[in-house]
Tab-separated table of C-alpha atoms in Angstrom:
chain	number	residue	atom	x	y	z
I	112	MET	CA	-0.157	0.032	0.178
I	113	LEU	CA	1.140	3.689	-0.666
I	114	PRO	CA	2.617	5.424	2.585
I	115	LEU	CA	0.328	7.768	4.205
I	116	ALA	CA	1.124	11.312	5.406
I	117	VAL	CA	-1.275	13.032	7.848
I	118	TYR	CA	-2.170	16.862	7.399
I	119	VAL	CA	-3.973	18.582	10.505
I	120	HIS	CA	-5.320	22.149	9.683
I	121	TRP	CA	-5.657	24.624	12.630
I	122	PRO	CA	-7.487	27.388	10.973
I	123	TYR	CA	-6.962	30.311	13.651
I	124	CYS	CA	-4.636	33.372	12.921
I	125	ALA	CA	-3.629	36.218	15.176
I	126	ARG	CA	-3.708	38.253	12.018
I	127	ILE	CA	-4.991	37.465	8.408
I	128	CYS	CA	-2.092	38.367	5.971
I	129	PRO	CA	-3.237	40.384	2.962
I	130	TYR	CA	-1.443	37.889	0.558
I	131	CYS	CA	-3.058	34.680	2.159
I	132	ASP	CA	-5.848	32.696	0.452
I	133	PHE	CA	-5.614	29.724	2.974
I	134	ASN	CA	-8.684	28.669	5.024
I	135	VAL	CA	-8.213	30.956	7.941
I	136	PHE	CA	-10.160	32.571	10.980
I	137	LYS	CA	-9.310	35.557	13.225
I	138	ASN	CA	-8.145	33.939	16.616
I	139	ARG	CA	-10.511	34.775	19.300
I	140	ASP	CA	-11.331	33.601	22.980
I	141	ASN	CA	-13.404	30.880	21.988
I	142	THR	CA	-12.081	27.869	24.363
I	143	ALA	CA	-15.286	25.962	23.871
I	144	GLU	CA	-15.075	25.979	19.708
I	145	LYS	CA	-11.468	24.998	19.803
I	146	THR	CA	-12.051	22.274	22.475
I	147	ALA	CA	-14.804	20.920	20.367
I	148	LEU	CA	-12.793	21.251	17.061
I	149	LEU	CA	-9.818	19.339	18.691
I	150	SER	CA	-12.241	16.332	19.569
I	151	ALA	CA	-13.659	16.457	16.288
I	152	ILE	CA	-10.427	16.297	14.441
I	153	ILE	CA	-9.475	13.184	16.690
I	154	ASP	CA	-12.659	11.549	15.802
I	155	ASP	CA	-12.085	12.197	12.112
I	156	LEU	CA	-8.741	10.581	12.356
I	157	SER	CA	-10.524	7.449	13.698
I	158	THR	CA	-13.073	7.418	10.653
I	159	TRP	CA	-9.962	7.699	8.311
I	160	ARG	CA	-8.223	4.786	9.902
I	161	GLN	CA	-11.258	2.751	8.992
I	162	ARG	CA	-11.134	3.777	5.452
I	163	THR	CA	-7.333	3.576	4.962
I	164	GLY	CA	-6.594	0.573	6.874
I	165	ALA	CA	-3.048	-0.220	8.349
I	166	ARG	CA	-0.597	2.238	6.576
I	167	GLU	CA	3.030	3.212	7.063
I	168	ILE	CA	2.780	6.961	8.397
I	169	THR	CA	5.695	8.900	6.881
I	170	SER	CA	4.703	12.329	8.444
I	171	VAL	CA	2.476	14.436	10.442
I	172	HIS	CA	2.224	18.003	9.725
I	173	PHE	CA	0.421	20.798	11.541
I	174	GLY	CA	-0.383	23.589	9.194
I	175	GLY	CA	-2.909	26.395	9.090
I	176	GLY	CA	-3.703	29.069	9.946
I	177	THR	CA	-1.300	29.180	12.754
I	178	PRO	CA	-0.898	25.877	14.680
I	179	SER	CA	1.767	27.382	16.959
I	180	LEU	CA	-1.387	28.824	18.845
I	181	MET	CA	-2.195	25.401	19.718
I	182	THR	CA	-1.061	24.171	23.214
I	183	ASP	CA	1.392	21.315	23.642
I	184	ALA	CA	-1.595	19.381	24.957
I	185	GLN	CA	-3.644	19.887	21.966
I	186	ILE	CA	-0.888	18.879	19.729
I	187	GLY	CA	-0.076	15.787	21.950
I	188	ALA	CA	-3.721	14.705	21.793
I	189	VAL	CA	-3.571	14.647	18.066
I	190	LEU	CA	-0.193	12.695	18.015
I	191	THR	CA	-1.416	10.152	20.453
I	192	ALA	CA	-4.542	9.398	18.381
I	193	VAL	CA	-2.371	8.909	15.248
I	194	ASP	CA	0.072	6.601	17.097
I	195	ARG	CA	-2.992	4.853	18.361
I	196	LEU	CA	-4.566	4.378	14.944
I	197	TRP	CA	-1.688	3.668	12.712
I	198	GLY	CA	1.503	3.753	14.821
I	199	LEU	CA	4.016	6.677	14.564
I	200	PRO	CA	7.454	4.912	13.269
I	201	LYS	CA	10.540	6.026	15.197
I	202	GLY	CA	12.066	9.087	13.238
I	203	CYS	CA	8.666	10.130	11.680
I	204	GLU	CA	8.780	13.564	10.683
I	205	ILE	CA	6.410	15.776	12.812
I	206	ALA	CA	6.330	19.243	11.634
I	207	LEU	CA	4.633	22.430	12.878
I	208	GLU	CA	4.121	25.739	11.234
I	209	ALA	CA	4.812	28.743	13.396
I	210	ASN	CA	4.892	32.482	13.455
I	211	PRO	CA	7.822	34.391	15.039
I	212	THR	CA	5.466	36.297	17.493
I	213	ASP	CA	4.799	32.892	18.991
I	214	ALA	CA	8.331	32.217	19.732
I	215	ALA	CA	8.716	31.399	23.508
I	216	ALA	CA	11.594	28.894	24.473
I	217	GLN	CA	9.278	27.092	27.218
I	218	LYS	CA	6.449	26.779	24.892
I	219	TRP	CA	8.592	25.475	22.010
I	220	THR	CA	10.395	23.117	24.349
I	221	ALA	CA	6.817	21.690	25.311
I	222	PHE	CA	6.164	21.192	21.627
I	223	ARG	CA	9.339	19.405	21.181
I	224	ASP	CA	8.750	17.111	24.207
I	225	VAL	CA	5.255	15.978	22.847
I	226	GLY	CA	7.086	14.884	19.661
I	227	VAL	CA	7.369	17.682	17.182
I	228	ASN	CA	10.590	17.505	15.605
I	229	ARG	CA	10.589	20.114	12.871
I	230	LEU	CA	9.511	23.708	12.731
I	231	SER	CA	8.588	25.699	9.828
I	232	LEU	CA	8.862	29.268	10.819
I	233	GLY	CA	7.232	32.219	8.808
I	234	VAL	CA	9.945	34.564	8.829
I	235	GLN	CA	8.977	36.162	5.189
I	236	SER	CA	11.737	38.962	5.486
I	237	PHE	CA	14.188	40.559	7.773
I	238	ASP	CA	13.407	43.960	6.423
I	239	ASP	CA	10.837	45.988	8.578
I	240	ASP	CA	9.474	48.034	5.725
I	241	VAL	CA	8.926	44.779	3.827
I	242	LEU	CA	7.300	43.069	6.781
I	243	ARG	CA	4.679	46.053	7.120
I	244	ALA	CA	4.156	45.834	3.548
I	245	LEU	CA	3.252	42.221	3.734
I	246	GLY	CA	0.944	42.865	6.771
I	247	ARG	CA	3.161	40.982	9.152
I	248	ASP	CA	2.771	41.176	12.914
I	249	HIS	CA	6.487	41.065	13.640
I	250	ASP	CA	9.668	42.746	12.955
I	251	GLY	CA	12.996	41.812	11.325
I	252	ALA	CA	14.691	41.451	14.685
I	253	GLY	CA	11.897	39.505	16.143
I	254	GLY	CA	12.067	37.051	13.346
I	255	TYR	CA	15.734	36.622	13.748
I	256	ARG	CA	15.449	35.928	17.409
I	257	ALA	CA	12.535	33.414	16.705
I	258	ALA	CA	14.851	31.664	14.392
I	259	GLN	CA	17.532	31.600	16.771
I	260	THR	CA	15.198	30.104	19.462
I	261	ALA	CA	14.055	27.249	17.016
I	262	MET	CA	17.406	26.394	16.006
I	263	ASP	CA	18.213	25.891	19.917
I	264	ILE	CA	15.416	23.608	20.355
I	265	PHE	CA	14.163	21.719	17.341
I	266	PRO	CA	16.358	19.133	15.337
I	267	SER	CA	15.305	20.520	11.960
I	268	VAL	CA	14.121	24.054	11.350
I	269	SER	CA	12.945	25.413	8.081
I	270	LEU	CA	12.524	29.389	7.236
I	271	ASP	CA	9.989	30.581	4.965
I	272	LEU	CA	10.954	33.457	2.995
I	273	ILE	CA	8.933	35.768	0.342
I	274	PHE	CA	10.315	37.257	-2.669
I	275	GLY	CA	8.992	39.432	-5.560
I	276	HIS	CA	7.022	41.979	-3.739
I	277	SER	CA	6.665	45.404	-5.255
I	278	GLY	CA	9.955	47.411	-5.436
I	279	GLN	CA	12.264	44.755	-4.307
I	280	SER	CA	15.772	44.540	-5.928
I	281	VAL	CA	18.137	41.723	-6.404
I	282	GLN	CA	20.017	43.460	-3.892
I	283	ASP	CA	17.210	43.483	-1.374
I	284	TRP	CA	16.680	40.042	-2.001
I	285	ASP	CA	20.468	39.151	-1.387
I	286	ALA	CA	20.330	41.197	1.998
I	287	ASP	CA	17.309	38.703	3.331
I	288	LEU	CA	19.221	35.599	1.977
I	289	SER	CA	22.532	36.756	3.613
I	290	ARG	CA	20.679	37.424	6.854
I	291	ALA	CA	18.894	33.983	6.818
I	292	LEU	CA	22.114	32.049	6.036
I	293	THR	CA	23.991	33.506	9.181
I	294	LEU	CA	21.430	31.198	11.083
I	295	SER	CA	22.309	28.188	9.157
I	296	PRO	CA	18.832	26.946	9.207
I	297	HIS	CA	18.438	23.271	7.938
I	298	HIS	CA	16.000	24.291	5.100
I	299	ILE	CA	14.784	27.283	3.334
I	300	SER	CA	11.384	27.677	1.476
I	301	ALA	CA	11.862	30.789	-0.807
I	302	TYR	CA	8.147	31.463	-2.119
I	303	GLN	CA	7.367	33.967	-4.918
I	304	LEU	CA	4.837	36.464	-4.069
I	305	THR	CA	1.680	35.536	-5.925
I	306	ILE	CA	-1.503	37.702	-5.928
I	307	GLU	CA	-4.131	35.184	-5.289
I	308	PRO	CA	-8.063	35.896	-6.067
I	309	GLY	CA	-9.999	36.986	-3.114
I	310	THR	CA	-7.011	38.526	-1.177
I	311	ALA	CA	-6.558	41.938	0.186
I	312	PHE	CA	-3.651	42.056	-2.382
I	313	ALA	CA	-5.943	41.064	-5.123
I	314	LYS	CA	-8.134	43.848	-4.336
I	315	ALA	CA	-5.234	46.393	-4.253
I	316	LYS	CA	-4.262	45.125	-7.769
I	317	ALA	CA	-7.855	45.960	-9.075
I	318	ARG	CA	-7.571	49.315	-7.781
I	319	GLY	CA	-4.255	49.809	-9.813
I	320	GLU	CA	-1.688	48.980	-6.694
I	321	ASP	CA	0.158	45.965	-7.744
I	322	LYS	CA	2.081	44.671	-4.654
I	323	ALA	CA	4.262	42.240	-6.899
I	324	VAL	CA	7.074	42.633	-9.209
I	325	ASP	CA	6.745	41.908	-12.957
I	326	ASP	CA	7.494	38.373	-14.350
I	327	ASP	CA	10.977	39.363	-15.582
I	328	SER	CA	12.141	40.848	-12.274
I	329	SER	CA	10.540	37.817	-10.555
I	330	SER	CA	12.598	35.566	-12.599
I	331	ASP	CA	15.677	37.398	-11.933
I	332	LEU	CA	15.076	37.168	-8.184
I	333	TYR	CA	14.185	33.454	-8.501
I	334	TYR	CA	17.536	32.463	-10.115
I	335	HIS	CA	19.718	34.829	-7.872
I	336	GLY	CA	17.976	33.111	-4.899
I	337	THR	CA	18.852	29.400	-6.193
I	338	ALA	CA	22.338	30.506	-6.906
I	339	VAL	CA	23.035	32.013	-3.400
I	340	LEU	CA	21.562	29.112	-1.602
I	341	GLY	CA	23.149	26.222	-4.039
I	342	ALA	CA	26.500	27.975	-3.271
I	343	ALA	CA	25.755	27.850	0.548
I	344	GLY	CA	25.403	24.085	0.404
I	345	TYR	CA	21.653	23.741	-0.105
I	346	ASP	CA	20.042	21.309	-2.443
I	347	HIS	CA	17.448	22.869	-4.543
I	348	TYR	CA	15.151	19.824	-4.390
I	349	GLU	CA	11.854	21.152	-5.351
I	350	VAL	CA	11.116	24.408	-7.233
I	351	SER	CA	10.820	26.687	-3.941
I	352	ASN	CA	12.556	24.501	-1.636
I	353	HIS	CA	16.166	24.025	-0.336
I	354	ALA	CA	17.624	21.602	2.141
I	355	LYS	CA	20.590	20.720	3.861
I	356	PRO	CA	21.225	16.910	3.425
I	357	GLY	CA	18.624	14.857	5.415
I	358	HIS	CA	16.411	17.798	5.887
I	359	ALA	CA	14.051	17.828	2.896
I	360	SER	CA	10.484	17.988	3.975
I	361	GLN	CA	9.132	14.438	3.804
I	362	HIS	CA	5.559	15.637	4.305
I	363	ASN	CA	5.782	17.864	1.232
I	364	LEU	CA	7.600	15.160	-0.505
I	365	ALA	CA	4.552	13.000	-0.174
I	366	TYR	CA	2.324	15.523	-2.030
I	367	TRP	CA	4.869	15.987	-4.795
I	368	ARG	CA	5.597	12.164	-5.016
I	369	GLY	CA	1.910	11.427	-5.364
I	370	TRP	CA	1.313	9.325	-2.156
I	371	ASP	CA	-1.525	9.487	0.006
I	372	TYR	CA	-2.327	11.827	2.497
I	373	VAL	CA	-5.319	12.360	4.959
I	374	GLY	CA	-6.475	15.900	5.497
I	375	VAL	CA	-8.293	16.489	8.626
I	376	GLY	CA	-9.147	19.989	10.148
I	377	PRO	CA	-11.461	22.741	8.575
I	378	GLY	CA	-11.004	23.016	4.724
I	379	ALA	CA	-8.325	20.431	4.615
I	380	HIS	CA	-7.594	18.578	1.349
I	381	GLY	CA	-6.785	14.912	1.119
I	382	ARG	CA	-5.792	12.226	-1.588
I	383	VAL	CA	-6.206	8.714	-0.605
I	384	THR	CA	-6.059	5.651	-3.051
I	385	GLU	CA	-8.006	2.561	-2.568
I	386	ALA	CA	-6.123	-0.433	-4.316
I	387	SER	CA	-7.911	-2.844	-6.687
I	388	SER	CA	-6.283	-5.978	-5.620
I	389	ALA	CA	-6.127	-8.040	-2.506
I	390	HIS	CA	-2.484	-7.528	-2.078
I	391	GLY	CA	-2.976	-3.924	-1.977
I	392	ARG	CA	-0.742	-3.100	-5.048
I	393	VAL	CA	-2.055	0.122	-6.750
I	394	THR	CA	-2.514	-0.259	-10.511
I	395	LYS	CA	-4.512	1.413	-13.079
I	396	ASP	CA	-7.555	-0.086	-11.934
I	397	GLY	CA	-7.210	1.496	-8.386
I	398	VAL	CA	-9.175	4.453	-7.553
I	399	ARG	CA	-7.860	7.697	-6.047
I	400	TYR	CA	-10.066	9.991	-4.188
I	401	ALA	CA	-9.735	13.947	-3.644
I	402	THR	CA	-11.221	14.844	-0.448
I	403	VAL	CA	-12.188	18.365	1.011
I	404	CYS	CA	-13.510	18.955	4.562
I	405	ALA	CA	-15.975	21.764	5.590
I	406	LYS	CA	-14.389	24.974	5.881
I	407	ARG	CA	-15.896	26.747	9.040
I	408	PRO	CA	-14.733	25.481	12.285
I	409	GLN	CA	-18.471	25.070	13.574
I	410	ASP	CA	-19.482	23.210	10.335
I	411	TYR	CA	-16.323	20.914	10.620
I	412	THR	CA	-17.192	19.999	13.968
I	413	ALA	CA	-20.933	19.444	13.234
I	414	ARG	CA	-20.477	17.190	10.463
I	415	VAL	CA	-18.091	14.882	12.401
I	416	ARG	CA	-20.518	14.568	15.250
I	417	ALA	CA	-23.335	13.882	12.743
I	418	LYS	CA	-21.419	11.665	10.321
I	419	GLY	CA	-18.123	10.740	11.906
I	420	THR	CA	-16.495	12.702	8.885
I	421	ALA	CA	-16.255	16.360	8.007
I	422	LEU	CA	-16.032	15.717	4.064
I	423	VAL	CA	-17.878	17.829	1.763
I	424	ASP	CA	-16.034	16.441	-1.396
I	425	ASP	CA	-14.900	12.856	-1.769
I	426	ASP	CA	-14.499	12.427	-5.502
I	427	ALA	CA	-13.072	9.873	-7.305
I	428	LEU	CA	-10.346	10.972	-9.840
I	429	SER	CA	-10.602	9.812	-13.446
I	430	PRO	CA	-7.235	8.208	-14.601
I	431	ALA	CA	-6.423	11.150	-16.588
I	432	ALA	CA	-6.785	13.456	-13.756
I	433	TRP	CA	-4.760	11.295	-11.597
I	434	GLY	CA	-1.994	11.305	-14.344
I	435	GLU	CA	-2.205	15.159	-14.516
I	436	GLU	CA	-1.686	15.680	-10.907
I	437	TYR	CA	1.121	13.121	-10.795
I	438	ILE	CA	2.879	15.035	-13.669
I	439	MET	CA	2.384	18.513	-12.372
I	440	MET	CA	3.433	17.712	-8.685
I	441	GLY	CA	6.294	15.240	-9.800
I	442	LEU	CA	8.053	17.500	-12.070
I	443	ARG	CA	8.524	20.042	-9.276
I	444	ILE	CA	10.974	17.683	-7.359
I	445	ASN	CA	14.401	16.527	-8.557
I	446	GLU	CA	13.423	12.986	-8.533
I	447	GLY	CA	10.982	13.809	-11.284
I	448	ILE	CA	8.382	11.225	-12.301
I	449	SER	CA	8.517	7.668	-13.485
I	450	LEU	CA	7.124	6.768	-16.852
I	451	ARG	CA	5.984	3.335	-15.572
I	452	THR	CA	3.974	4.797	-12.794
I	453	TYR	CA	2.292	7.204	-15.093
I	454	LYS	CA	1.320	4.255	-17.231
I	455	ASP	CA	0.006	2.375	-14.198
I	456	ILE	CA	-1.994	5.193	-13.363
I	457	THR	CA	-3.664	5.956	-16.751
I	458	GLY	CA	-3.098	2.954	-18.927
I	459	GLU	CA	-1.303	5.308	-21.356
I	460	ASP	CA	2.434	6.151	-22.285
I	461	LEU	CA	3.629	9.668	-22.036
I	462	PRO	CA	4.363	11.071	-25.752
I	463	LYS	CA	7.657	10.144	-26.538
I	464	ALA	CA	8.179	12.732	-29.282
I	465	VAL	CA	7.265	15.687	-26.916
I	466	ILE	CA	9.713	14.103	-24.398
I	467	GLU	CA	12.427	14.027	-26.895
I	468	THR	CA	11.756	17.709	-28.203
I	469	MET	CA	11.544	19.172	-24.646
I	470	THR	CA	15.112	17.177	-23.896
I	471	GLU	CA	16.617	18.751	-27.080
I	472	HIS	CA	15.624	22.163	-25.848
I	473	GLY	CA	17.066	21.574	-22.521
I	474	PHE	CA	13.789	21.626	-20.541
I	475	LEU	CA	13.828	17.766	-19.567
I	476	ASP	CA	16.399	15.148	-18.706
I	477	THR	CA	15.698	11.351	-18.829
I	478	LYS	CA	17.213	8.585	-16.766
I	479	GLU	CA	16.350	5.081	-16.097
I	480	GLY	CA	12.613	5.308	-17.003
I	481	ARG	CA	12.234	8.619	-15.270
I	482	ILE	CA	11.980	12.266	-16.733
I	483	PHE	CA	13.285	15.483	-14.744
I	484	ALA	CA	12.584	19.104	-15.345
I	485	THR	CA	15.912	21.021	-15.668
I	486	PRO	CA	16.636	24.300	-13.997
I	487	SER	CA	15.448	25.955	-17.289
I	488	GLY	CA	12.337	23.538	-17.227
I	489	ARG	CA	11.281	24.367	-13.809
I	490	ALA	CA	10.712	28.139	-15.153
I	491	VAL	CA	8.122	26.804	-17.485
I	492	LEU	CA	6.580	24.000	-15.606
I	493	ASN	CA	2.966	24.705	-16.774
I	494	THR	CA	3.821	24.649	-20.532
I	495	ILE	CA	5.706	21.434	-20.206
I	496	SER	CA	2.942	19.676	-18.333
I	497	ALA	CA	0.380	20.989	-20.961
I	498	LYS	CA	2.704	19.642	-23.742
I	499	LEU	CA	3.007	16.114	-22.106
I	500	LEU	CA	-0.575	15.930	-21.546
I	501	GLY	CA	-1.299	16.919	-25.212
I	502	ALA	CA	-3.127	20.365	-24.130
């Protein structure tokens, strides 16, 4: 059977960032709601265990929202449930997303003691003006101190940085990268600022206030970042992610490799494959389901109480849709995709002529039955995927 990752969505935030399009809600003094939500998440996991059967758990990821607003007891309760239901292997990645404003050594040590072994810290920038423009509630010095605290406590620390905001120069981006590298974090995620529909930044753009740089400038910033981080010893293992040896995100790799993951919590998404044979081998006859949970915390809790699950969508993917996801996610990583796996999923071969043409033009590489996007190819992944899929 495919390995299984577990995603837990905690939707509350102290402040809603103007570029964020995640399913988030303002954090308020609603202890009863949060207590009920935690109980519902644990009950939802029990229902998922009945559906997935025994699986090897590869990672547990607390995302949001701001899961660092949870208590160690709440996190521990979820991990205890996962361990009871599937078992948590020794060394399993257990990651938590955090904001610098939640940095407190005693609190984070308690998180570590209940099992969290990786912290993903939303620093975004060390420049106070940039942080204000991004609507963040910390300053550069606070972000740096929070990262230092995290490095002292957790065995694996990832820093999130954002590039491509309006007015940013290569020199500005270099200053942020240099500051981050003085901390020697285990992992750096460098995300391009994108203007998502429905966000405050999208509304500003509609008024003529573009909060992001143009495509050419963004490309310059992207390639500068990859060069700087590569020279510093980080493996550029995914389009936006850079890791020291042994510190790639196992949870995100589950997404990119096309493995299964259960999503619990308000608005959480999941992908679960039900095998077609008694031996549990996934073939083109297996069925992969795309799942989505109710978005509002109250609705999520009510659905679990009534039905044992909070799913509002539980759709079987067609072989073509499954294959498309496999390509679009898998080409983001150095490992690329397996031509055999694609055929197992869809019953079809990828077009050999397209692969050869893309390889001749320097966008793809091939090796031992796998195809990979080159650095040039990563800049045009949507185009490559579309051509491979005949679009």
